[in-house]
XYZ file of C-alpha atoms in Angstrom:
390
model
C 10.914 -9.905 6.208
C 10.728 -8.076 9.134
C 11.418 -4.202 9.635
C 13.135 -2.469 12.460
C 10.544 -0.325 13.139
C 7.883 -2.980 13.042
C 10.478 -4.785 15.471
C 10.626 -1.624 17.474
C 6.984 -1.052 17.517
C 6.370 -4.671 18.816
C 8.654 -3.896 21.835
C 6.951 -0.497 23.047
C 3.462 -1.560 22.269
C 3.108 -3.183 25.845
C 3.942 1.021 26.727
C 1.026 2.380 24.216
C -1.362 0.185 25.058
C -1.080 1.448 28.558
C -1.307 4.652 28.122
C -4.411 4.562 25.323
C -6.948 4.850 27.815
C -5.257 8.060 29.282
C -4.940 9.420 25.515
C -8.586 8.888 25.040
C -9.246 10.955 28.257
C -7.127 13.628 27.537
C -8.537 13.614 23.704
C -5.274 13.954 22.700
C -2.174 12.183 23.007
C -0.806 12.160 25.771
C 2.968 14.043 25.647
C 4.194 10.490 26.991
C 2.590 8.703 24.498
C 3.972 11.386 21.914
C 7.434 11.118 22.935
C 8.056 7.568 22.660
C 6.560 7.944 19.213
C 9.272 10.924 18.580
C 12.211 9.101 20.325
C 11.342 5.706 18.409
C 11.446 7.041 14.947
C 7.710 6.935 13.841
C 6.794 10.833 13.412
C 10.379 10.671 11.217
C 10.304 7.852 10.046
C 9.540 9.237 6.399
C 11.920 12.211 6.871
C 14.675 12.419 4.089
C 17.967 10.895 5.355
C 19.648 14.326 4.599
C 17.672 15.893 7.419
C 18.351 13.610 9.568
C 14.886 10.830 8.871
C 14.928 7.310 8.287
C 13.416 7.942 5.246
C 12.281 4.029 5.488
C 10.447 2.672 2.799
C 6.635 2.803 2.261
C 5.966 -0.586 3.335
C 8.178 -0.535 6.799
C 5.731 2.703 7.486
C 2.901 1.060 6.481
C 3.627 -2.175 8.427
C 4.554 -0.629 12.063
C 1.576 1.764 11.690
C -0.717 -1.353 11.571
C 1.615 -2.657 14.420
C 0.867 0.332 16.470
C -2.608 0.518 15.628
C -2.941 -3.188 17.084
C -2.804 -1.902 20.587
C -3.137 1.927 20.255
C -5.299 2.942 17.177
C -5.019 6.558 18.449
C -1.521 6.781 18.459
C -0.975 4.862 15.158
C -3.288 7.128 13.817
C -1.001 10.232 14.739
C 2.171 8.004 13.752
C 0.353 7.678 9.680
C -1.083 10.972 9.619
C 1.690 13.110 11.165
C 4.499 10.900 9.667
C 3.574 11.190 6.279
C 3.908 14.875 6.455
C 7.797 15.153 6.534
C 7.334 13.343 3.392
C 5.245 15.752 1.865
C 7.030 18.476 2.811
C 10.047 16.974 1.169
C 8.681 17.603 -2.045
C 8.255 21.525 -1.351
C 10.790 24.275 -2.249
C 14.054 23.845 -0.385
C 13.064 27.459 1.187
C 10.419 25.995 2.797
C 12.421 22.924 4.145
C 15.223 25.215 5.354
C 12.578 27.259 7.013
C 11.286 24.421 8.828
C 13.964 22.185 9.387
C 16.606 24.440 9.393
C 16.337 25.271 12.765
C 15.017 22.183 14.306
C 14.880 19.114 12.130
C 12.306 17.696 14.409
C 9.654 20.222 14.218
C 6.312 18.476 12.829
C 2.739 19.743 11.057
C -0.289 18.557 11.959
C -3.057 18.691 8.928
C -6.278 19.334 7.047
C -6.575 19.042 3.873
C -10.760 19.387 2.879
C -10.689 23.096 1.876
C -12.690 24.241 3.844
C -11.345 27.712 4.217
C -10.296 30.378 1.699
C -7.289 30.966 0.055
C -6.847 34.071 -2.102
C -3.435 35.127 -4.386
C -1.496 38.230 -3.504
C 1.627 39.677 -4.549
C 4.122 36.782 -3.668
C 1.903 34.198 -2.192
C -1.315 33.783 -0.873
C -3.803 35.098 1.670
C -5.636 32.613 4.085
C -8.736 32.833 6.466
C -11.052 30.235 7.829
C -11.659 27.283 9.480
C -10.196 23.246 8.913
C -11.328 20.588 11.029
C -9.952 17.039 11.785
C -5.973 18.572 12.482
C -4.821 15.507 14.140
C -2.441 15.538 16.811
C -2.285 19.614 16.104
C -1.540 20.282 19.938
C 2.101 18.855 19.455
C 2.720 20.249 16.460
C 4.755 23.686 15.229
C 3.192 23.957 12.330
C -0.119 23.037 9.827
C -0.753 21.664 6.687
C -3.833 23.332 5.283
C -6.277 22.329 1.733
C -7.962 25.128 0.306
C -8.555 26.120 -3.458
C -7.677 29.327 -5.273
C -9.046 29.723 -8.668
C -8.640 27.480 -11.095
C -5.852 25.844 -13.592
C -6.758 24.526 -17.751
C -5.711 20.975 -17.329
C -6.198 19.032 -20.466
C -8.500 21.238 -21.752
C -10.793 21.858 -19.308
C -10.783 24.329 -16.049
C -9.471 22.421 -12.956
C -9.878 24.205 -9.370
C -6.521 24.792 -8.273
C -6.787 22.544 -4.740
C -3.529 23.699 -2.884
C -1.689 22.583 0.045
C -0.551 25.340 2.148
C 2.748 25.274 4.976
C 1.441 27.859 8.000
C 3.532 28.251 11.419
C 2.258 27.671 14.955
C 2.380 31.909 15.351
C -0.396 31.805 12.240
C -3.197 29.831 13.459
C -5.478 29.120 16.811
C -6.844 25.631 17.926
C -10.064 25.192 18.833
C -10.791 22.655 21.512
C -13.608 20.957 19.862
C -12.653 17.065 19.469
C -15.848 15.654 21.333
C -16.477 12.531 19.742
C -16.855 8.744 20.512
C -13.833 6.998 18.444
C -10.255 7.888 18.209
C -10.403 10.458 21.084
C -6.499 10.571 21.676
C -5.761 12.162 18.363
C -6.745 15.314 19.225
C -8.479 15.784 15.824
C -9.070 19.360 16.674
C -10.358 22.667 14.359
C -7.388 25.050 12.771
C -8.936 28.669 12.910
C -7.022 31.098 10.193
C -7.272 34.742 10.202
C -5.820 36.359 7.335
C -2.460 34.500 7.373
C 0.083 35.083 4.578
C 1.843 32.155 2.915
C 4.823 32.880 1.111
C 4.640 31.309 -2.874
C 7.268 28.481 -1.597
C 5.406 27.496 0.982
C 2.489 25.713 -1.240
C 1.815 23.016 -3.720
C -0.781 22.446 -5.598
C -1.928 18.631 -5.868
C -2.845 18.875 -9.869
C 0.723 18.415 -9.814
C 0.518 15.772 -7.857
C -2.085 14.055 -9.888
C -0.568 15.107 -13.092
C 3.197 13.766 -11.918
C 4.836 16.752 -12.373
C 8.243 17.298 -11.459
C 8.312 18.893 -7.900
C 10.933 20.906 -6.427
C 11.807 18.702 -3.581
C 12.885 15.897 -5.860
C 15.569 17.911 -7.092
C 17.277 17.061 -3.998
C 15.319 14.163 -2.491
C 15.258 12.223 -4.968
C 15.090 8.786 -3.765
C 12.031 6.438 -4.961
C 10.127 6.861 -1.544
C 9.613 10.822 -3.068
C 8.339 9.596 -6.625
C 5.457 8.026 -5.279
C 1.924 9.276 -5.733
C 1.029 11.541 -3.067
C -2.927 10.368 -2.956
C -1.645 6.581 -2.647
C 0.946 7.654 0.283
C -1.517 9.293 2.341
C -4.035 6.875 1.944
C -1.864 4.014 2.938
C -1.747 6.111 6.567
C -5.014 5.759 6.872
C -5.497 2.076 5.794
C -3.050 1.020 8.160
C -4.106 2.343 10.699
C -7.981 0.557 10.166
C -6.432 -2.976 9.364
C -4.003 -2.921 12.608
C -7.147 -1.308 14.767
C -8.746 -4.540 13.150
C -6.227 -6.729 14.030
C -6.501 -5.714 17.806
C -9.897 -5.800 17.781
C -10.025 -9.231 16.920
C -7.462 -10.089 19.350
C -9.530 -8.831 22.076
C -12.869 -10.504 20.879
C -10.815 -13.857 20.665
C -9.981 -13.438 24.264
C -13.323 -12.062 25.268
C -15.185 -15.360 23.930
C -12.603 -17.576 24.283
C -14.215 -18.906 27.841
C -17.207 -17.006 27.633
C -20.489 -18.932 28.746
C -23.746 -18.758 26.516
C -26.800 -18.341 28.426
C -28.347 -21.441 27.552
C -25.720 -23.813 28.113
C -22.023 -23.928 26.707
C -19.264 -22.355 25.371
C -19.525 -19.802 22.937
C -16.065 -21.074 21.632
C -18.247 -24.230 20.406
C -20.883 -22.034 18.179
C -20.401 -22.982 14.554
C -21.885 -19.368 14.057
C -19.001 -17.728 15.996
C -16.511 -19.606 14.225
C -17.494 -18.329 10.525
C -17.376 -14.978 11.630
C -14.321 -15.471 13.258
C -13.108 -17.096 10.304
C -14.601 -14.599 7.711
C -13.026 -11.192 9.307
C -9.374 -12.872 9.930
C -10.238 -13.554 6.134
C -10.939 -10.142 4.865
C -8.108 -8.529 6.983
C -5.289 -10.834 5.945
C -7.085 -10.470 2.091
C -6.950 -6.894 2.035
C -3.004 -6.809 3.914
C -2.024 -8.960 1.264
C -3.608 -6.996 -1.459
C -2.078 -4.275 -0.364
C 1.542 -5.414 0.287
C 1.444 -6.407 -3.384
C 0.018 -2.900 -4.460
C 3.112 -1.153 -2.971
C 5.580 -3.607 -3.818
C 4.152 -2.304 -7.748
C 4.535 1.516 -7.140
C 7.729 1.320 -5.059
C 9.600 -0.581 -8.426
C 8.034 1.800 -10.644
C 9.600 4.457 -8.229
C 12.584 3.144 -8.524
C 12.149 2.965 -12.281
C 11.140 6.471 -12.383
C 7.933 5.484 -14.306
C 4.999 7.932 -13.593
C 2.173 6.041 -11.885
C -1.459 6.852 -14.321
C -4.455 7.665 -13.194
C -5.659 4.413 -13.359
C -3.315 2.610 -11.491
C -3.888 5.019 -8.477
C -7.309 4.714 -9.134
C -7.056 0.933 -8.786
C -4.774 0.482 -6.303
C -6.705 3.634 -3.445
C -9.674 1.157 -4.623
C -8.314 -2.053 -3.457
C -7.321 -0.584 -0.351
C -10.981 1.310 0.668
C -12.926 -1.117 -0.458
C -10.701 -3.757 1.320
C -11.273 -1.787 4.627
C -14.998 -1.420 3.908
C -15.013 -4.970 3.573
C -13.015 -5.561 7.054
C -15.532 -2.863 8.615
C -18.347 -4.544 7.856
C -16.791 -7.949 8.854
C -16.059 -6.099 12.275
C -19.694 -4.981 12.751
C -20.747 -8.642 12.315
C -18.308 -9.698 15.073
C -19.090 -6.969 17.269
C -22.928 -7.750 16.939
C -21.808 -11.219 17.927
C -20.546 -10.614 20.314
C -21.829 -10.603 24.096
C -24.364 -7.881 25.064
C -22.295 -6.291 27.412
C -20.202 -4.802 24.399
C -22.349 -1.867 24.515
C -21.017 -0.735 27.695
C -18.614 2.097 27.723
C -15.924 -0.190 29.573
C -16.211 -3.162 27.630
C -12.921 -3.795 25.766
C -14.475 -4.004 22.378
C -16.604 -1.145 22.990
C -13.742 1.728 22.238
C -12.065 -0.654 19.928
C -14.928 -0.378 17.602
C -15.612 2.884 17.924
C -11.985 3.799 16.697
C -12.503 1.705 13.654
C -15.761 3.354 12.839
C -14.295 6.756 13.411
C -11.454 5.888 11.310
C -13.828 4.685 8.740
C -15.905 7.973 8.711
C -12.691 9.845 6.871
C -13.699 11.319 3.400
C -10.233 9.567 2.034
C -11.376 6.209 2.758
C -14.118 6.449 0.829
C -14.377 3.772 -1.963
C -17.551 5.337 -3.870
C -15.527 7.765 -6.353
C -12.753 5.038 -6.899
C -15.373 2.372 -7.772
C -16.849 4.792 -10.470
C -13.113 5.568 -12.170
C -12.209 1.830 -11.823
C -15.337 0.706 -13.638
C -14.985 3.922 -16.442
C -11.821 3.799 -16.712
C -11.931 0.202 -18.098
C -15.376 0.641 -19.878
C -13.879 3.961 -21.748
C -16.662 6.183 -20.073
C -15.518 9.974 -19.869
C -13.969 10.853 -16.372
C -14.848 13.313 -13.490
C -11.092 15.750 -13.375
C -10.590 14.774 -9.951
C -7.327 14.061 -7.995
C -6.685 10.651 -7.504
């Protein structure tokens, strides 16, 4: 089956991957690039209806952000990480919606979630100061979505840290022009600096509830099954996406790099047997790890539509299928890379800034498949388990 916005982002991606290079200059999106994302649908495309969204579901997000990503990994990157956050913000108070949306249904949050800052209650919400990196595509945004914990919640038993997500306005924060890096320039991954900014009690959520699937006060009016999945899984799949389309394109450009390429000693490196299995191997682990997850989301989405709570295994499972898939396709992209020709290394190779987006992408904390390997493996060998969000 295929989805109009994969169909859509198949006809514009001639457009992106124009204007990629020009993003990557800029180290930000370019407000070209950013408007044919708006005006296509992407940064809405998880938007309830009701405001005026496409509120799609997860897998026609998840398959035109690897579309995007094929031929612009920086702007598929925004398109997953900025259009999951009308989703999120879905689940808030319907204050908070009709404070943002009210007004201008199109207004958009960039994001950090590490908690980096500080976050300290006060009489009817909360106090914030500090500073969040990695705020992704922040300099067309109206508003942030900020991590940060403040004090601590019995869960089970046991003390929890209360990690919170916080809803601040454009008039509440400075950006600091810091994105120098090597991969995924044109997101604009920039720092959020926060001095003493209040944040009304409706205007933050704390992810226990998340983890714990607790009824949320957006559901009471968005309650379609795209809202009753697992927040961690959601923004994960953004991320994944984005790595296995970057993939994709980078194996699209190696296959027309070496296609005719001469080998110093004679022949064609088409005709290396060695070339071939890699080749072979990466198209392998990319198509494994689509599939894998396809299936995975195919499993939440009917439990959504069930109502069945997702456990803490099943996320667990599921966030590890996808990072280690993508550590798997990472590492199969390294091996291609390295095979390929020695002028990769220069700055205006083709493959060069393709694989520097995927191992930028790669370097997020979320991707990480270390903690989800441990809670697979106790979960099914009964060992006790770290109280962490999943």
């Amino acid at each position: 089956m295929t989805y109009k916005l994969v169909e859509t982002a198949r006809r514009i991606g001639p457009e992106l991957e124009k204007t990629a290079a020009g993003d990557n200059t800029l180290r930000r999106l370019s407000d070209r690039t950013w408007h044919i994302l708006m005006d296509n649908g992407f940064l809405r495309s998880l938007q309830p209806a009701r405001w005026g969204g496409g509120e799609v579901s997860l897998m026609e997000f998840v398959d035109a952000t690897m579309e995007l990503a094929r031929v612009s990994p920086s702007a598929a990157w925004i398109a997953g990480v900025i259009g999951l956050h009308p989703w999120q913000l879905a689940l808030f108070d319907e204050r908070a919606q009709q404070e943002m949306w009210g007004k201008d249904r199109a207004l958009m949050h960039s994001s950090s979630y590490n908690p980096t800052g500080k976050a300290e209650k006060v009489a009817g919400g909360y106090r914030l100061s500090g500073r969040w990196s990695f705020s992704s595509g922040c300099d067309h945004c109206q508003g942030v979505m900020l991590g940060a914990i403040c004090g601590a919640r019995e869960e089970r038993g046991k003390p929890i840290p209360d990690f919170r997500s916080f809803l601040l306005l454009r008039d509440q924060y400075r950006i600091d022009d810091n994105w120098q890096v090597t991969g995924l320039q044109g997101t604009g991954s920039k720092d959020i600096v926060v001095e003493s900014a209040f944040v009304p009690e409706y205007r933050s959520q704390s992810l226990i509830d998340y983890a714990m699937n607790a009824p949320l006060p957006g559901q009471e009016r968005n309650n379609g099954p795209l809202y009753r999945l697992p927040w961690s899984v959601v923004f994960n799949t953004a991320l994944v996406a984005s790595v296995l389309g970057a993939s994709r394109g980078f194996v699209d450009s190696w296959i027309s790099q070496t296609r005719d390429r001469k080998l110093s000693l004679g022949g064609k490196a088409a005709d290396d047997a060695f070339m071939q299995r890699r080749l072979a191997e990466t198209i392998w682990h990319i198509d494994a790890t689509v599939t894998r997850l396809r299936a995975d989301i195919v499993e939440l989405w009917q439990m959504a539509e069930a109502s069945t709570p997702v456990s803490m295994q099943l996320k667990a499972r599921v966030r590890w299928n996808m990072n280690h898939g993508c550590e798997l396709v990472a590492d199969a992209i390294s091996d291609l890379f390295r095979a390929s020709t020695g002028r990769a290394v220069f700055v205006d190779h083709p493959l060069q800034q393709r694989f520097q987006d995927i191992q930028a992408a790669m370097a997020h904390a979320y991707l990480s498949p270390d903690a989800l390997a441990r809670a697979v493996g106790g979960f099914l060998l009964g060992a006790s388990q770290p109280e962490f969000v999943i």
